JSON list of C-alpha atoms in Angstrom, two decimals:
[
{"chain": "A", "resi": 1, "resn": "MET", "atom": "CA", "xyz": [8.86, -7.23, 19.94]},
{"chain": "A", "resi": 2, "resn": "TYR", "atom": "CA", "xyz": [8.95, -7.12, 16.01]},
{"chain": "A", "resi": 3, "resn": "VAL", "atom": "CA", "xyz": [10.77, -4.82, 13.92]},
{"chain": "A", "resi": 4, "resn": "PHE", "atom": "CA", "xyz": [10.27, -3.52, 10.37]},
{"chain": "A", "resi": 5, "resn": "LEU", "atom": "CA", "xyz": [13.64, -2.70, 8.42]},
{"chain": "A", "resi": 6, "resn": "SER", "atom": "CA", "xyz": [13.95, -0.97, 5.28]},
{"chain": "A", "resi": 7, "resn": "GLY", "atom": "CA", "xyz": [16.64, 0.84, 3.21]},
{"chain": "A", "resi": 8, "resn": "ALA", "atom": "CA", "xyz": [20.15, 0.44, 4.31]},
{"chain": "A", "resi": 9, "resn": "GLU", "atom": "CA", "xyz": [18.89, -0.62, 7.73]},
{"chain": "A", "resi": 10, "resn": "MET", "atom": "CA", "xyz": [18.41, -3.85, 6.61]},
{"chain": "A", "resi": 11, "resn": "GLN", "atom": "CA", "xyz": [21.98, -4.39, 5.51]},
{"chain": "A", "resi": 12, "resn": "PRO", "atom": "CA", "xyz": [22.77, -8.10, 7.22]},
{"chain": "A", "resi": 13, "resn": "GLU", "atom": "CA", "xyz": [25.80, -6.27, 9.07]},
{"chain": "A", "resi": 14, "resn": "ARG", "atom": "CA", "xyz": [23.91, -3.48, 10.43]},
{"chain": "A", "resi": 15, "resn": "VAL", "atom": "CA", "xyz": [21.08, -5.79, 11.61]},
{"chain": "A", "resi": 16, "resn": "ARG", "atom": "CA", "xyz": [23.62, -8.10, 13.65]},
{"chain": "A", "resi": 17, "resn": "SER", "atom": "CA", "xyz": [25.22, -4.73, 14.66]},
{"chain": "A", "resi": 18, "resn": "ALA", "atom": "CA", "xyz": [22.27, -3.09, 16.03]},
{"chain": "A", "resi": 19, "resn": "TRP", "atom": "CA", "xyz": [20.23, -5.78, 17.22]},
{"chain": "A", "resi": 20, "resn": "PRO", "atom": "CA", "xyz": [23.10, -9.18, 17.95]},
{"chain": "A", "resi": 21, "resn": "GLU", "atom": "CA", "xyz": [20.11, -11.29, 19.07]},
{"chain": "A", "resi": 22, "resn": "ALA", "atom": "CA", "xyz": [17.70, -10.35, 16.65]},
{"chain": "A", "resi": 23, "resn": "ARG", "atom": "CA", "xyz": [15.98, -13.42, 14.67]},
{"chain": "A", "resi": 24, "resn": "PHE", "atom": "CA", "xyz": [14.97, -12.65, 10.71]},
{"chain": "A", "resi": 25, "resn": "VAL", "atom": "CA", "xyz": [10.83, -13.80, 10.56]},
{"chain": "A", "resi": 26, "resn": "ALA", "atom": "CA", "xyz": [10.18, -13.01, 7.16]},
{"chain": "A", "resi": 27, "resn": "ARG", "atom": "CA", "xyz": [10.40, -10.41, 4.24]},
{"chain": "A", "resi": 28, "resn": "GLY", "atom": "CA", "xyz": [7.46, -8.36, 3.97]},
{"chain": "A", "resi": 29, "resn": "ARG", "atom": "CA", "xyz": [5.67, -4.85, 3.16]},
{"chain": "A", "resi": 30, "resn": "LEU", "atom": "CA", "xyz": [4.33, -2.32, 5.23]},
{"chain": "A", "resi": 31, "resn": "GLU", "atom": "CA", "xyz": [0.37, -1.74, 5.26]},
{"chain": "A", "resi": 32, "resn": "PRO", "atom": "CA", "xyz": [-0.72, 1.74, 4.13]},
{"chain": "A", "resi": 33, "resn": "ARG", "atom": "CA", "xyz": [-1.37, 4.25, 6.77]},
{"chain": "A", "resi": 34, "resn": "PRO", "atom": "CA", "xyz": [-4.64, 5.63, 6.66]},
{"chain": "A", "resi": 35, "resn": "LEU", "atom": "CA", "xyz": [-4.77, 9.22, 5.42]},
{"chain": "A", "resi": 36, "resn": "GLY", "atom": "CA", "xyz": [-8.00, 10.32, 6.93]},
{"chain": "A", "resi": 37, "resn": "ALA", "atom": "CA", "xyz": [-10.75, 10.82, 4.33]},
{"chain": "A", "resi": 38, "resn": "VAL", "atom": "CA", "xyz": [-8.37, 10.85, 1.22]},
{"chain": "A", "resi": 39, "resn": "ALA", "atom": "CA", "xyz": [-7.89, 7.31, -0.23]},
{"chain": "A", "resi": 40, "resn": "THR", "atom": "CA", "xyz": [-4.64, 5.73, 0.46]},
{"chain": "A", "resi": 41, "resn": "PRO", "atom": "CA", "xyz": [-2.79, 5.24, -2.53]},
{"chain": "A", "resi": 42, "resn": "THR", "atom": "CA", "xyz": [-2.09, 1.60, -3.77]},
{"chain": "A", "resi": 43, "resn": "GLY", "atom": "CA", "xyz": [-0.05, -0.58, -6.24]},
{"chain": "A", "resi": 44, "resn": "VAL", "atom": "CA", "xyz": [3.13, -1.64, -6.35]},
{"chain": "A", "resi": 45, "resn": "ARG", "atom": "CA", "xyz": [4.93, 1.95, -7.00]},
{"chain": "A", "resi": 46, "resn": "TYR", "atom": "CA", "xyz": [3.76, 2.59, -3.35]},
{"chain": "A", "resi": 47, "resn": "GLU", "atom": "CA", "xyz": [4.91, -0.37, -1.49]},
{"chain": "A", "resi": 48, "resn": "THR", "atom": "CA", "xyz": [7.56, -0.30, 1.05]},
{"chain": "A", "resi": 49, "resn": "TRP", "atom": "CA", "xyz": [9.30, -3.58, 1.27]},
{"chain": "A", "resi": 50, "resn": "GLY", "atom": "CA", "xyz": [11.93, -4.89, 4.01]},
{"chain": "A", "resi": 51, "resn": "ILE", "atom": "CA", "xyz": [11.99, -7.37, 6.48]},
{"chain": "A", "resi": 52, "resn": "VAL", "atom": "CA", "xyz": [10.66, -8.62, 9.84]},
{"chain": "A", "resi": 53, "resn": "ILE", "atom": "CA", "xyz": [13.02, -9.45, 12.71]},
{"chain": "A", "resi": 54, "resn": "GLU", "atom": "CA", "xyz": [12.02, -10.49, 16.33]},
{"chain": "A", "resi": 55, "resn": "THR", "atom": "CA", "xyz": [13.98, -8.97, 18.91]},
{"chain": "A", "resi": 56, "resn": "PRO", "atom": "CA", "xyz": [13.97, -10.06, 22.42]},
{"chain": "A", "resi": 57, "resn": "ASP", "atom": "CA", "xyz": [12.94, -7.01, 24.42]},
{"chain": "A", "resi": 58, "resn": "ALA", "atom": "CA", "xyz": [15.49, -4.65, 22.35]},
{"chain": "A", "resi": 59, "resn": "PRO", "atom": "CA", "xyz": [14.24, -1.00, 22.92]},
{"chain": "A", "resi": 60, "resn": "THR", "atom": "CA", "xyz": [13.61, 0.36, 19.72]},
{"chain": "A", "resi": 61, "resn": "THR", "atom": "CA", "xyz": [11.72, 3.77, 18.65]},
{"chain": "A", "resi": 62, "resn": "GLY", "atom": "CA", "xyz": [9.84, 4.03, 15.66]},
{"chain": "A", "resi": 63, "resn": "ASP", "atom": "CA", "xyz": [6.14, 4.30, 14.32]},
{"chain": "A", "resi": 64, "resn": "ALA", "atom": "CA", "xyz": [3.54, 1.26, 15.38]},
{"chain": "A", "resi": 65, "resn": "ARG", "atom": "CA", "xyz": [2.41, -0.51, 12.16]},
{"chain": "A", "resi": 66, "resn": "SER", "atom": "CA", "xyz": [1.54, -3.44, 10.55]},
{"chain": "A", "resi": 67, "resn": "ALA", "atom": "CA", "xyz": [3.71, -5.48, 7.94]},
{"chain": "A", "resi": 68, "resn": "VAL", "atom": "CA", "xyz": [2.32, -8.43, 5.79]},
{"chain": "A", "resi": 69, "resn": "THR", "atom": "CA", "xyz": [4.95, -10.84, 5.22]},
{"chain": "A", "resi": 70, "resn": "ASP", "atom": "CA", "xyz": [5.24, -12.58, 1.68]},
{"chain": "A", "resi": 71, "resn": "ASP", "atom": "CA", "xyz": [3.50, -15.48, 2.82]},
{"chain": "A", "resi": 72, "resn": "GLY", "atom": "CA", "xyz": [0.61, -13.53, 4.07]},
{"chain": "A", "resi": 73, "resn": "ARG", "atom": "CA", "xyz": [0.99, -13.20, 7.90]},
{"chain": "A", "resi": 74, "resn": "VAL", "atom": "CA", "xyz": [0.30, -9.91, 9.65]},
{"chain": "A", "resi": 75, "resn": "PHE", "atom": "CA", "xyz": [2.53, -8.54, 12.47]},
{"chain": "A", "resi": 76, "resn": "ALA", "atom": "CA", "xyz": [2.42, -5.33, 14.63]},
{"chain": "A", "resi": 77, "resn": "VAL", "atom": "CA", "xyz": [5.96, -3.87, 14.07]},
{"chain": "A", "resi": 78, "resn": "THR", "atom": "CA", "xyz": [7.96, -0.94, 15.13]},
{"chain": "A", "resi": 79, "resn": "VAL", "atom": "CA", "xyz": [9.29, 0.92, 12.13]},
{"chain": "A", "resi": 80, "resn": "PRO", "atom": "CA", "xyz": [12.42, 2.85, 12.66]},
{"chain": "A", "resi": 81, "resn": "PRO", "atom": "CA", "xyz": [13.31, 5.70, 10.44]},
{"chain": "A", "resi": 82, "resn": "PRO", "atom": "CA", "xyz": [14.62, 4.06, 7.20]},
{"chain": "A", "resi": 83, "resn": "ASP", "atom": "CA", "xyz": [18.43, 5.22, 5.86]},
{"chain": "A", "resi": 84, "resn": "ASP", "atom": "CA", "xyz": [17.88, 5.87, 2.32]},
{"chain": "A", "resi": 85, "resn": "ALA", "atom": "CA", "xyz": [20.82, 8.30, 2.04]},
{"chain": "A", "resi": 86, "resn": "ASP", "atom": "CA", "xyz": [22.51, 5.92, -0.03]},
{"chain": "A", "resi": 87, "resn": "PRO", "atom": "CA", "xyz": [20.42, 4.34, -3.18]},
{"chain": "A", "resi": 88, "resn": "ALA", "atom": "CA", "xyz": [23.33, 1.86, -3.71]},
{"chain": "A", "resi": 89, "resn": "ALA", "atom": "CA", "xyz": [23.39, 0.34, -0.10]},
{"chain": "A", "resi": 90, "resn": "VAL", "atom": "CA", "xyz": [19.65, 0.37, -0.09]},
{"chain": "A", "resi": 91, "resn": "LEU", "atom": "CA", "xyz": [19.62, -1.69, -3.49]},
{"chain": "A", "resi": 92, "resn": "ALA", "atom": "CA", "xyz": [22.01, -4.18, -2.29]},
{"chain": "A", "resi": 93, "resn": "ALA", "atom": "CA", "xyz": [20.32, -4.94, 0.91]},
{"chain": "A", "resi": 94, "resn": "ALA", "atom": "CA", "xyz": [17.19, -5.67, -1.14]},
{"chain": "A", "resi": 95, "resn": "GLN", "atom": "CA", "xyz": [18.68, -7.77, -3.39]},
{"chain": "A", "resi": 96, "resn": "TYR", "atom": "CA", "xyz": [20.54, -9.58, -0.44]},
{"chain": "A", "resi": 97, "resn": "TRP", "atom": "CA", "xyz": [16.98, -10.27, 1.38]},
{"chain": "A", "resi": 98, "resn": "GLU", "atom": "CA", "xyz": [15.74, -10.71, -2.55]},
{"chain": "A", "resi": 99, "resn": "LEU", "atom": "CA", "xyz": [12.79, -8.54, -1.93]},
{"chain": "A", "resi": 100, "resn": "PRO", "atom": "CA", "xyz": [10.06, -8.60, -5.11]},
{"chain": "A", "resi": 101, "resn": "PRO", "atom": "CA", "xyz": [11.50, -8.06, -8.51]},
{"chain": "A", "resi": 102, "resn": "PRO", "atom": "CA", "xyz": [9.32, -4.99, -8.91]},
{"chain": "A", "resi": 103, "resn": "TYR", "atom": "CA", "xyz": [10.70, -3.36, -6.00]},
{"chain": "A", "resi": 104, "resn": "VAL", "atom": "CA", "xyz": [14.22, -4.18, -6.47]},
{"chain": "A", "resi": 105, "resn": "ARG", "atom": "CA", "xyz": [13.94, -2.69, -10.24]},
{"chain": "A", "resi": 106, "resn": "ARG", "atom": "CA", "xyz": [12.25, 0.69, -8.57]},
{"chain": "A", "resi": 107, "resn": "LEU", "atom": "CA", "xyz": [15.37, 0.68, -6.53]},
{"chain": "A", "resi": 108, "resn": "ALA", "atom": "CA", "xyz": [17.58, 0.09, -8.92]},
{"chain": "A", "resi": 109, "resn": "ILE", "atom": "CA", "xyz": [16.33, 2.80, -11.10]},
{"chain": "A", "resi": 110, "resn": "ALA", "atom": "CA", "xyz": [16.77, 5.30, -7.89]},
{"chain": "A", "resi": 111, "resn": "ALA", "atom": "CA", "xyz": [20.45, 4.23, -7.62]},
{"chain": "A", "resi": 112, "resn": "ASN", "atom": "CA", "xyz": [21.20, 4.50, -11.53]},
{"chain": "A", "resi": 113, "resn": "ALA", "atom": "CA", "xyz": [22.23, 0.71, -11.93]},
{"chain": "A", "resi": 114, "resn": "PRO", "atom": "CA", "xyz": [21.23, -1.20, -14.57]},
{"chain": "A", "resi": 115, "resn": "VAL", "atom": "CA", "xyz": [18.11, -2.63, -14.17]},
{"chain": "A", "resi": 116, "resn": "GLU", "atom": "CA", "xyz": [18.77, -5.62, -16.08]},
{"chain": "A", "resi": 117, "resn": "ASP", "atom": "CA", "xyz": [21.20, -6.63, -13.06]},
{"chain": "A", "resi": 118, "resn": "TYR", "atom": "CA", "xyz": [18.59, -6.87, -10.68]},
{"chain": "A", "resi": 119, "resn": "VAL", "atom": "CA", "xyz": [15.83, -9.19, -12.11]},
{"chain": "A", "resi": 120, "resn": "TYR", "atom": "CA", "xyz": [15.97, -12.98, -10.66]}
]
């Protein structure tokens, strides 16, 4: 089973605690969810980035979605609700996994952190 984690859920210690047998697969972004007849918004500001992990038969609840990895592979993933309550924790996790700089800058702005500190 593949799981997509974003927000503070992707902090390494939280991943190890919740899914001790998980294996990191790749960084990735969620595919936009269809909105019916309305065009799906596109662009960097609408993307949700995170990590894809593989868990051996671990029961996980969440939405069934598709994620595209940073190397172009597509995975059917389960997406548990992200923990976005602490913007600084979300930013730290995104920086740890070296998510794309435009996404990290967006998180830095949300966390009221100096943006230039999160450009790599």
